[in-house]
Short mmCIF file of C-alpha atoms in Angstrom, two decimals:
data_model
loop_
_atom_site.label_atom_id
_atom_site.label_comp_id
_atom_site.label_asym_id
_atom_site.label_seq_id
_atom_site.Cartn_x
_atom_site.Cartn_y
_atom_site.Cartn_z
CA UNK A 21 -3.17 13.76 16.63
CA UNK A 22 -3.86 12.18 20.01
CA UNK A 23 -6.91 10.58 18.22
CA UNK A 24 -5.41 9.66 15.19
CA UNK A 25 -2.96 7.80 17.23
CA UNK A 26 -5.46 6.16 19.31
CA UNK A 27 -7.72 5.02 16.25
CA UNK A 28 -4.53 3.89 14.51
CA UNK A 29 -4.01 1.82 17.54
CA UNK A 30 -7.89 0.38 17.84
CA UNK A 31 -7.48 -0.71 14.00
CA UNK A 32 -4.36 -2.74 14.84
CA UNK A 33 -5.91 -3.96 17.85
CA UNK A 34 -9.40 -5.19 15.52
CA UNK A 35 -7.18 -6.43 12.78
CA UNK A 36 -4.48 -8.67 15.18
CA UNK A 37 -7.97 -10.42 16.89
CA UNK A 38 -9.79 -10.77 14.08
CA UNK A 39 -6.58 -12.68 12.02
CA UNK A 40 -6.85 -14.99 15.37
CA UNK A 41 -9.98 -15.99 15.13
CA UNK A 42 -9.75 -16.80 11.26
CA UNK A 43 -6.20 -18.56 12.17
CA UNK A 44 -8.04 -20.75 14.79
CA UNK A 45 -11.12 -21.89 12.69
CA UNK A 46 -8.95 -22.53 9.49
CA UNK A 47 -6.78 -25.55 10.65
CA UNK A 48 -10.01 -26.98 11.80
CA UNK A 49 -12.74 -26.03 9.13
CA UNK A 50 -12.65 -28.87 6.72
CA UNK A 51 -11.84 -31.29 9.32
CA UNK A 52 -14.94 -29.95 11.34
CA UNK A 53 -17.07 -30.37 7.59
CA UNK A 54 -15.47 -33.53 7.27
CA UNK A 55 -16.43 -35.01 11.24
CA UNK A 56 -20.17 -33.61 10.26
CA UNK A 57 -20.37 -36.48 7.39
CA UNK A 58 -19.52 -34.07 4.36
CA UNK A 59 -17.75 -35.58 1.82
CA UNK A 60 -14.99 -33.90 -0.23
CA UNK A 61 -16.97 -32.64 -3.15
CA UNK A 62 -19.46 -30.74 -0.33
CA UNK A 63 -16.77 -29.18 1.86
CA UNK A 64 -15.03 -28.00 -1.29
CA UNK A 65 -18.03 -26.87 -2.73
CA UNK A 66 -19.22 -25.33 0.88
CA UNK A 67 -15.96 -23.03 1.02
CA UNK A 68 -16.45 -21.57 -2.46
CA UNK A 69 -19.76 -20.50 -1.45
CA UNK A 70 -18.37 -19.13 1.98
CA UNK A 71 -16.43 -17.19 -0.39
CA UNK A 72 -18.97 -16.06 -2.96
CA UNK A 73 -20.98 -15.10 0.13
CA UNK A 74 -18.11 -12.50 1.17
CA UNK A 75 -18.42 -10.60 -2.53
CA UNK A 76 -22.07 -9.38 -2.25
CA UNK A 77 -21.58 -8.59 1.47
CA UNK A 78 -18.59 -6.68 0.95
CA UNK A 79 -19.18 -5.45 -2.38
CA UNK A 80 -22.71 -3.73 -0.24
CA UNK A 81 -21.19 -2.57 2.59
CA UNK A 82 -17.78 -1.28 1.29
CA UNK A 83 -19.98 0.84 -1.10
CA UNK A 84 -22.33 3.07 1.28
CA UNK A 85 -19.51 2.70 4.25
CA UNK A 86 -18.31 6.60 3.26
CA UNK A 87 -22.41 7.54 3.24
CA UNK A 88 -23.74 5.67 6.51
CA UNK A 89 -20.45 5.26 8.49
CA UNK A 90 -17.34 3.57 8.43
CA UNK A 91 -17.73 2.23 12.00
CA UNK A 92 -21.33 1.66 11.55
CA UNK A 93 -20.19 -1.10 8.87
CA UNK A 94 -17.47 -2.60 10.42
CA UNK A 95 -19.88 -3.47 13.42
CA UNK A 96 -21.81 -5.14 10.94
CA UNK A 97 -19.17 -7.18 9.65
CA UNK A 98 -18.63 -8.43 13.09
CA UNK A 99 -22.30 -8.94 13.47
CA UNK A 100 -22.01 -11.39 10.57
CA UNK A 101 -19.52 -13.09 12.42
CA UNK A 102 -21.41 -13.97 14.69
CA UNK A 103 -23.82 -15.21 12.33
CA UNK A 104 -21.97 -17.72 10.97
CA UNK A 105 -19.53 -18.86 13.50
CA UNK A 106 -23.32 -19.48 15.34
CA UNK A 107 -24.75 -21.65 12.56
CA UNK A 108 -21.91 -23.75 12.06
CA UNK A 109 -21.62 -24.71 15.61
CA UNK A 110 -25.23 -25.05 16.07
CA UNK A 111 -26.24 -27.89 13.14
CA UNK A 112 -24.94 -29.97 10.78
CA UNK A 113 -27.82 -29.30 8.25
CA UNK A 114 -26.05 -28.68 4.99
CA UNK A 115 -28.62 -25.82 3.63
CA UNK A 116 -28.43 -24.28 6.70
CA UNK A 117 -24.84 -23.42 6.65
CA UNK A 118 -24.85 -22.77 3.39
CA UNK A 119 -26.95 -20.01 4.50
CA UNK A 120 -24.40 -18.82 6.80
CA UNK A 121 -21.86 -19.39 4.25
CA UNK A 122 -22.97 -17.12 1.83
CA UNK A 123 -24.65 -14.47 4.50
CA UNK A 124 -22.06 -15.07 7.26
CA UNK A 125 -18.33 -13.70 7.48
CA UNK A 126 -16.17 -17.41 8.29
CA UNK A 127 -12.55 -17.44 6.96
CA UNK A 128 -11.96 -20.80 5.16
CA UNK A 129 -8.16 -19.59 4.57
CA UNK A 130 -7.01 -17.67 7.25
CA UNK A 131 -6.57 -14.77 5.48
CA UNK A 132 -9.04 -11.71 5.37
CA UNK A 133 -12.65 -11.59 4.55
CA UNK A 134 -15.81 -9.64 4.80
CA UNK A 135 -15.49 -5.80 4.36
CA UNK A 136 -12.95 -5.23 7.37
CA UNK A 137 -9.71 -4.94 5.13
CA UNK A 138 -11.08 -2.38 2.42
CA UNK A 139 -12.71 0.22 5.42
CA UNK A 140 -9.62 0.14 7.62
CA UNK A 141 -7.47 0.63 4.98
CA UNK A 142 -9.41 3.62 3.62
CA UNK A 143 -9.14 4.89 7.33
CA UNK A 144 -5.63 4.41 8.03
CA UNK A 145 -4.71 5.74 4.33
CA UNK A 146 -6.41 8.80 5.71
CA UNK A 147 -4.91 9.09 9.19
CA UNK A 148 -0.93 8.47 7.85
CA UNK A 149 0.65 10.71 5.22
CA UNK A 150 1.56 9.27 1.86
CA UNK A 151 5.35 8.68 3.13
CA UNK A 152 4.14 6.35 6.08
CA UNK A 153 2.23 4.63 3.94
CA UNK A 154 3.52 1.52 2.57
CA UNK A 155 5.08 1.00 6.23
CA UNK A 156 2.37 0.77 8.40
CA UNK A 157 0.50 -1.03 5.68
CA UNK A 158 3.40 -3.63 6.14
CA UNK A 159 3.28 -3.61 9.84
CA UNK A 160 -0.50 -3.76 9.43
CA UNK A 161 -0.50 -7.01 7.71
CA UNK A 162 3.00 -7.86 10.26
CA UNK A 163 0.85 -8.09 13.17
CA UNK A 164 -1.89 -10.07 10.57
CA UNK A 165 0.09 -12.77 10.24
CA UNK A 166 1.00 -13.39 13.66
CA UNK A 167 -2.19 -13.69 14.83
CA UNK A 168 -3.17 -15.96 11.79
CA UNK A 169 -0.12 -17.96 13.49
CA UNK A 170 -1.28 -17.79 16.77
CA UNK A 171 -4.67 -18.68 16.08
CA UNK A 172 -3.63 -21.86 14.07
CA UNK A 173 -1.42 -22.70 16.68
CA UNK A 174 -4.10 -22.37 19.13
CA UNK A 175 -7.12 -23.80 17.31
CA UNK A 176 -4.59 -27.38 16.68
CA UNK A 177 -3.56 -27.05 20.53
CA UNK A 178 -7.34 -26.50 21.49
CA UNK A 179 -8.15 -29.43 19.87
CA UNK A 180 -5.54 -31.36 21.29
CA UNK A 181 -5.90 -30.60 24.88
CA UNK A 182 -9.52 -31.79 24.43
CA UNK A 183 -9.07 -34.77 22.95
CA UNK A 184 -6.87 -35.51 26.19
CA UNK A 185 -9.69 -34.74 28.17
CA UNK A 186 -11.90 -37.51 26.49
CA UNK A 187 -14.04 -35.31 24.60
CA UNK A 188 -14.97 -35.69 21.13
CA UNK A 189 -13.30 -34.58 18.09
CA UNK A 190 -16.86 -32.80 17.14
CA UNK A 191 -17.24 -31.02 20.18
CA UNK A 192 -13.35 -29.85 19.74
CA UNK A 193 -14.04 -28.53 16.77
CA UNK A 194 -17.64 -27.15 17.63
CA UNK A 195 -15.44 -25.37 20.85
CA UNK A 196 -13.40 -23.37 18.41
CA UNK A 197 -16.41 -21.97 16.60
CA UNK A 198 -18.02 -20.86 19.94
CA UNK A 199 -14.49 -19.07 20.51
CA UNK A 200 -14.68 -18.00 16.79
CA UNK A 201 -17.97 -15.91 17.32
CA UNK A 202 -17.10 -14.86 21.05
CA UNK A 203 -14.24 -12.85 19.30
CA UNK A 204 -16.95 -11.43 17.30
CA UNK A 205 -18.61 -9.52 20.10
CA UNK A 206 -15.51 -8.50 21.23
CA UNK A 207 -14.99 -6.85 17.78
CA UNK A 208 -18.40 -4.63 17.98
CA UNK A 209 -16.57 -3.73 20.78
CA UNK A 210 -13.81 -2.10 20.05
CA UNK A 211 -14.99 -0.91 16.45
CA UNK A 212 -17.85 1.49 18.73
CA UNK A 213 -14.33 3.09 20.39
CA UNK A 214 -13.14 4.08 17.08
CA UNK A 215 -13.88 8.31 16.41
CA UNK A 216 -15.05 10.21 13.85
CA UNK A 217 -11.74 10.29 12.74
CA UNK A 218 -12.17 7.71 10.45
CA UNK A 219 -14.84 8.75 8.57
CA UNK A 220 -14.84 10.53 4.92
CA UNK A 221 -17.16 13.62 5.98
CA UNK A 222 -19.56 14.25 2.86
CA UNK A 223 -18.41 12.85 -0.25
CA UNK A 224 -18.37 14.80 -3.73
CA UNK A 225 -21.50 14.91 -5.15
CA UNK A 226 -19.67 13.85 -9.04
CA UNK A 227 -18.44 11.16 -6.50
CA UNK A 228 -21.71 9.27 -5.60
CA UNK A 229 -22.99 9.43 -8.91
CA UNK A 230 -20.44 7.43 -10.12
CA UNK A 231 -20.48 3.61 -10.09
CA UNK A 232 -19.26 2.30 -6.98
CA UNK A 233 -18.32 6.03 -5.87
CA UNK A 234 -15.38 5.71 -8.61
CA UNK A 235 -14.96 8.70 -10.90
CA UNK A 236 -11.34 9.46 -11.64
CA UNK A 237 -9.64 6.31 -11.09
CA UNK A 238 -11.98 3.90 -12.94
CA UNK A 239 -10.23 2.68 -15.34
CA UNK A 240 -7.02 1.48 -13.65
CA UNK A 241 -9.17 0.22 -11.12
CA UNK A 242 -10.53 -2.16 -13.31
CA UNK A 243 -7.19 -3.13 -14.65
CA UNK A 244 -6.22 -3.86 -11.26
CA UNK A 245 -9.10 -5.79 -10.30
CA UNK A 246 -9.28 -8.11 -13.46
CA UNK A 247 -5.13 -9.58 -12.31
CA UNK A 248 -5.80 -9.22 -8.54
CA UNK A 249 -8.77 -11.38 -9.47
CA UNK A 250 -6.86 -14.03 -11.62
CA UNK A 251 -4.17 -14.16 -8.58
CA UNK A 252 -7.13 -14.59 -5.80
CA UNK A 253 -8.80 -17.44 -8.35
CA UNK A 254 -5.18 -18.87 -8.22
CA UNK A 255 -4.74 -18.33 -4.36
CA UNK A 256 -8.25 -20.43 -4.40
CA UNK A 257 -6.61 -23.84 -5.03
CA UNK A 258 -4.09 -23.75 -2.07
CA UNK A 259 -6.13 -21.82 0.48
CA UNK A 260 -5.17 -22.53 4.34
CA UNK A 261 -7.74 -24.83 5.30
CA UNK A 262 -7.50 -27.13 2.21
CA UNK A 263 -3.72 -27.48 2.49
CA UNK A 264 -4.11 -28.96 6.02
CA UNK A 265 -6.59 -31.02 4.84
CA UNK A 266 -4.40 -32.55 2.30
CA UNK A 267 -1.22 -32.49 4.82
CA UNK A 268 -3.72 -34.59 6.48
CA UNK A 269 -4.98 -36.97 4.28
CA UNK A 270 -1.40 -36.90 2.21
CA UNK A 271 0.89 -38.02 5.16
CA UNK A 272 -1.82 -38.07 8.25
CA UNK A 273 -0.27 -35.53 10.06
CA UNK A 274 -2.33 -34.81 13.12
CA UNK A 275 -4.62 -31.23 13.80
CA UNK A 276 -2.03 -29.95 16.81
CA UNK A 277 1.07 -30.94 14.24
CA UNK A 278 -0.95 -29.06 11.44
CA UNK A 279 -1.46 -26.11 14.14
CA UNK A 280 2.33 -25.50 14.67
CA UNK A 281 3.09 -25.84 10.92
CA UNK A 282 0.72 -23.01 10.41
CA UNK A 283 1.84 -21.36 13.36
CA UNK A 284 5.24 -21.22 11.67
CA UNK A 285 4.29 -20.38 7.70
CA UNK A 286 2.42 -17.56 9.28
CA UNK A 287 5.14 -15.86 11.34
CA UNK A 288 7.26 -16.12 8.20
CA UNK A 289 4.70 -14.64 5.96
CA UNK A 290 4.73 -11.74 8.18
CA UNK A 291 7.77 -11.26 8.58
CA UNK A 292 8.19 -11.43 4.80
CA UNK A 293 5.28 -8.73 4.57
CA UNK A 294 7.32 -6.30 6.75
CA UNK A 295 10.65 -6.60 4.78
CA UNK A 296 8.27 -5.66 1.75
CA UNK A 297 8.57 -1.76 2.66
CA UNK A 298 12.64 -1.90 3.02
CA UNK A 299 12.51 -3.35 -0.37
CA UNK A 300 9.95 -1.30 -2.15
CA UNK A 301 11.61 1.74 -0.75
CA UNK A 302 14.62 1.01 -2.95
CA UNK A 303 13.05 -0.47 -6.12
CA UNK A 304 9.51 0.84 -6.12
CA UNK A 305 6.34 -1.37 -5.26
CA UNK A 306 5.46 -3.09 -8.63
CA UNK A 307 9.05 -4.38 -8.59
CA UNK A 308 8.40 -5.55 -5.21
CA UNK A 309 5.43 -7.10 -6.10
CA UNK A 310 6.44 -9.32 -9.14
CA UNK A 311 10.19 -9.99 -8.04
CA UNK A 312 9.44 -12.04 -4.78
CA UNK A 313 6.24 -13.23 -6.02
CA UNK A 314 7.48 -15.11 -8.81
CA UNK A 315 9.68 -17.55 -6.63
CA UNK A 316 7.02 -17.63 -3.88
CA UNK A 317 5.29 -19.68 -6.48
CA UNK A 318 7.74 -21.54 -8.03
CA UNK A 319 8.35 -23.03 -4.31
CA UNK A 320 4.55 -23.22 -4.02
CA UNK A 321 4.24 -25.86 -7.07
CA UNK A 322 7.21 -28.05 -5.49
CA UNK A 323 5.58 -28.63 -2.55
CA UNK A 324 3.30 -31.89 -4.05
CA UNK A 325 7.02 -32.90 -5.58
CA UNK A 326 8.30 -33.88 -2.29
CA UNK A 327 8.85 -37.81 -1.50
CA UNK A 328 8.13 -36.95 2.26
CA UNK A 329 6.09 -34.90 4.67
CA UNK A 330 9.07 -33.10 6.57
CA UNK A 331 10.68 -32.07 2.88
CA UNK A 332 6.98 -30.76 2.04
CA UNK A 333 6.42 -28.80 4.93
CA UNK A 334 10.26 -27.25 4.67
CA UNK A 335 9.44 -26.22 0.55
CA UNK A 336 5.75 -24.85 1.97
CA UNK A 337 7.58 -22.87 5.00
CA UNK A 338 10.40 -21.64 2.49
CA UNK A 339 7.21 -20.25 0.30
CA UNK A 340 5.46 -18.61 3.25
CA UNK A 341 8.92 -16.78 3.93
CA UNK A 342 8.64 -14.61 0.70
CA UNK A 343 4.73 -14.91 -0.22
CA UNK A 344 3.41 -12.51 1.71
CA UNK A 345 5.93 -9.45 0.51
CA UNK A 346 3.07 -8.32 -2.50
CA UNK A 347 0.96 -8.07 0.19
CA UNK A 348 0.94 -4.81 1.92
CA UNK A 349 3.02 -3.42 -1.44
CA UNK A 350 -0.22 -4.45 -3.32
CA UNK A 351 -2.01 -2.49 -0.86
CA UNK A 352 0.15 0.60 -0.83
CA UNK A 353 -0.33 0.43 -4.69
CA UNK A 354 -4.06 0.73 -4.69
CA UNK A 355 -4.10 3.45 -2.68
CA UNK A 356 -1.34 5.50 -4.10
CA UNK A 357 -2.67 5.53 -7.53
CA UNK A 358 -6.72 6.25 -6.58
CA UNK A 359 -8.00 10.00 -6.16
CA UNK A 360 -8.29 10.37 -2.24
CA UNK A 361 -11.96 10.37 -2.04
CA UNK A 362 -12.04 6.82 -4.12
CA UNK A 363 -9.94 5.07 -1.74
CA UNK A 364 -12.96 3.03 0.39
CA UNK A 365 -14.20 2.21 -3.15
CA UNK A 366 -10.95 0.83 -4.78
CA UNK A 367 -10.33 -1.38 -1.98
CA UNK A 368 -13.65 -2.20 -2.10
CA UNK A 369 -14.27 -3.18 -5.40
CA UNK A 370 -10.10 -4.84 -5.61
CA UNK A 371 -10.84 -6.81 -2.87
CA UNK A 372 -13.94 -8.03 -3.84
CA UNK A 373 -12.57 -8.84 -7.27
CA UNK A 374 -10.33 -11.04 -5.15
CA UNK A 375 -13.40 -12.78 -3.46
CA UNK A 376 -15.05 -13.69 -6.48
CA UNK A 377 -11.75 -15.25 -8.20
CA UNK A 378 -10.57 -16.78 -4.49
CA UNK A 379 -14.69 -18.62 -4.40
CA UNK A 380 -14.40 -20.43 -7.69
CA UNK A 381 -11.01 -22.39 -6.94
CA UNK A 382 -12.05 -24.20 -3.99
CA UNK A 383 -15.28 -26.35 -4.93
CA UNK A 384 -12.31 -27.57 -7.72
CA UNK A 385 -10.13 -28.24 -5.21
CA UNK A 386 -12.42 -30.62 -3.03
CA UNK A 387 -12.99 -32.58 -6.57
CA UNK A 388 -9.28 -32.68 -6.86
CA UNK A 389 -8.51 -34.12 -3.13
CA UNK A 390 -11.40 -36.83 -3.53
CA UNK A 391 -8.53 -38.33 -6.68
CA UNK A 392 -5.16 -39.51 -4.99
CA UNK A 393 -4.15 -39.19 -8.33
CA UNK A 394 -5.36 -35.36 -8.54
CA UNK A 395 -3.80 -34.66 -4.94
CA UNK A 396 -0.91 -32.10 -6.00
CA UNK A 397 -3.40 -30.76 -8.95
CA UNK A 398 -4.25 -27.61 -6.83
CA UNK A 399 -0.79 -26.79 -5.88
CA UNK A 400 0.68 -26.72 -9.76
CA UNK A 401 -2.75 -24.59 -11.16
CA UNK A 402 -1.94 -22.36 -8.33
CA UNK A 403 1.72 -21.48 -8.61
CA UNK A 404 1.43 -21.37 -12.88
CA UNK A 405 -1.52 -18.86 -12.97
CA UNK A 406 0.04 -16.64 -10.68
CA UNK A 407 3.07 -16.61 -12.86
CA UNK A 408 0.90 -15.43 -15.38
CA UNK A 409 -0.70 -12.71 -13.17
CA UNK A 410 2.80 -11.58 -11.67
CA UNK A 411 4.06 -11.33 -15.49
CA UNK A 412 0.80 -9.44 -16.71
CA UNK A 413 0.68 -7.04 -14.05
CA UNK A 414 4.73 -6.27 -14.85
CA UNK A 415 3.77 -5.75 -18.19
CA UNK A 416 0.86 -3.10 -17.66
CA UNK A 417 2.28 -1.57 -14.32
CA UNK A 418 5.31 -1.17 -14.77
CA UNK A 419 5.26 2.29 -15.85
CA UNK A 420 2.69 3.94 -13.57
CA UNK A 421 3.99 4.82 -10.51
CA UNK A 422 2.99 6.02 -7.02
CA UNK A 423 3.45 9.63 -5.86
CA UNK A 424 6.28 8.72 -3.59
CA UNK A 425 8.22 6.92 -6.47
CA UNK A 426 7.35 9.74 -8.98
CA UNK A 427 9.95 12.31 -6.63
CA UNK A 428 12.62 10.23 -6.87
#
């Protein structure tokens, strides 16, 4: 138990500094792109690869994690980090950081990527009992989003404090990628402390000979992954970087104003993600899913409809306040409703679903912001497909329920 605790506590610890570091490069990514004489099209196009990268990588690793280690792979992860984080600052050669685009780990959204989310959730779905579940999933992605906050707040103030001191806005930015990949390192760190603990043991042999080590569970994994996919391509259009970028070529608002916007959106989004288990707990998780979801959006489409920046930023902070409440519900779901020993491989194979929906929408959205006329385009295709997604998945989930809900 002792252990249990302390891995439980190592995974927090690796999840909280990794959401920082993504926090802190996504306020500044596009800007950065944009300072190293990329035009719209390219950064839009550049973050859709930086996403396509993460669904080979994590698609590979996420896989053999159960068969070659757990920790082994999440020191990989940070590894490709590194990578990246070390390309970017290092050239402005477009090819090159493609390269590290699609083979590096760099968060263009501020949200998770890479195979970090699927392995610790296997792990800490196999160090709580079913009952805890949900919970620390929800405190899990509580202490997420307030580092995704913190980091945004801290990559706009980083940024600021060095333009006072007369250096260059490239160099700024170029700072908080050398910070970006520091973190890395740290990770390796403190993912070689984790024990044993974590890993599967030896896997059913009817187990590995099954695609993707699914056997059981493969057909609602699919479902699942086909609407988690449709919501991530939706996601796509509004993801964090490319909303500051149009807060900052819509109304000009500044990187250290964009870092305290962020700073707030993401304290309410986890805050929203930890009322999610006091609500699922009384009308099951699907419910929870769809029935704060739906609004989340409808808020999300308004926010090109306001005349002014402050009205804008109120409509986008009122969204963040409920959008993050599928989240660790979501989660909780996959988990509930997979055998045991398929767990590393659903969230695997969900999340990368997510990746591969979540790389088309950006490329469209730098085409998009290079039209004033197209500027609130990605906010409208976003909120109405995930509409559609929170209706389908109502419609085919409604009815297949987790072990917890199935005793009531």
């Amino acid at each position: 138990m002792k252990s249990a605790r302390l891995d439980i506590q190592l995974l927090f610890a690796t999840r909280t500094i990794r959401l920082f570091a993504y926090g802190l490069l996504s306020i500044i990514l596009a800007l950065y792109l944009s300072q190293l004489g990329l035009n719209e099209q390219r950064i839009g196009l550049l973050l859709s690869l930086t996403l396509a990268g993460d669904v080979a990588i994590s698609l590979w690793i996420t896989t053999i994690a159960d068969r070659i280690g757990r920790r082994r792979m999440l020191v990989l992860g940070a590894g490709l980090m590194i990578l990246a984080s070390g390309t970017f600052a290092s050239t402005d050669n477009f090819w090159l950081l493609t390269f590290a685009a699609i083979v590096g780990v760099i968060s263009p959204s501020g949200n998770e990527i890479g195979p970090f989310l699927s392995i610790e959730q296997a792990s800490l779905s196999q160090l709580v009992p079913n009952r805890q579940r949900t919970r620390v999933f929800a405190w899990y992605n509580l202490v997420g989003s307030f580092a995704t906050a913190l980091g945004a707040l801290t990559g706009g103030g980083l940024v600021h404090t060095l333009g006072i001191a007369d250096i260059s806005l490239l160099v700024s930015y170029r700072t908080v990628l050398i910070v970006y990949s520091a973190i890395g390192f740290l990770l390796i760190v403190l993912f070689t402390c984790l024990s044993p603990a974590i890993e599967t043991g030896r896997l059913r042999q009817a187990a590995s000979e099954q695609l993707f080590g699914l056997h059981h569970s493969g057909k609602i994994v699919i479902q699942l992954s086909s609407l988690f996919a449709l919501d991530a391509f939706a996601g796509g259009f509004v993801v964090q970087s490319m909303v500051a970028y149009w807060f900052h070529i819509k109304f000009g608002i500044a990187p250290a104003t964009l870092g305290g916007i962020f700073f707030g959106a993401n304290v309410l989004a986890g805050i929203s993600s930890l009322l999610a288990a006091r609500l699922a707990a009384k009308i099951g998780l699907i419910n929870t899913m769809v029935f704060t979801h739906i609004p989340s959006n409808v808020l999300l489409i308004l926010v090109p409809m306001m005349p002014n920046p402050w009205l804008a930023v109120l409509v986008l902070l009122l969204r963040f306040s409920i959008s993050q409440m599928d989240v660790p519900t979501r989660q909780s779901y996959t988990m509930a409703v997979v055998h045991p020993d398929e767990r590393s491989a659903a969230s695997g194979v969900t999340n990368v679903a997510r990746s591969v929906g979540a790389s088309i929408a950006p490329a469209l959205t730098g085409q998009f912001l290079a039209s004033p006329a197209l500027l609130g385009l990605p906010f409208f295709l976003a909120g109405g497909l995930k509409i559609v997604y929170d209706l389908l998945l109502f419609q085919n989930f409604r009815t297949i329920n987790p072990p917890e809900e199935k005793r009531k």
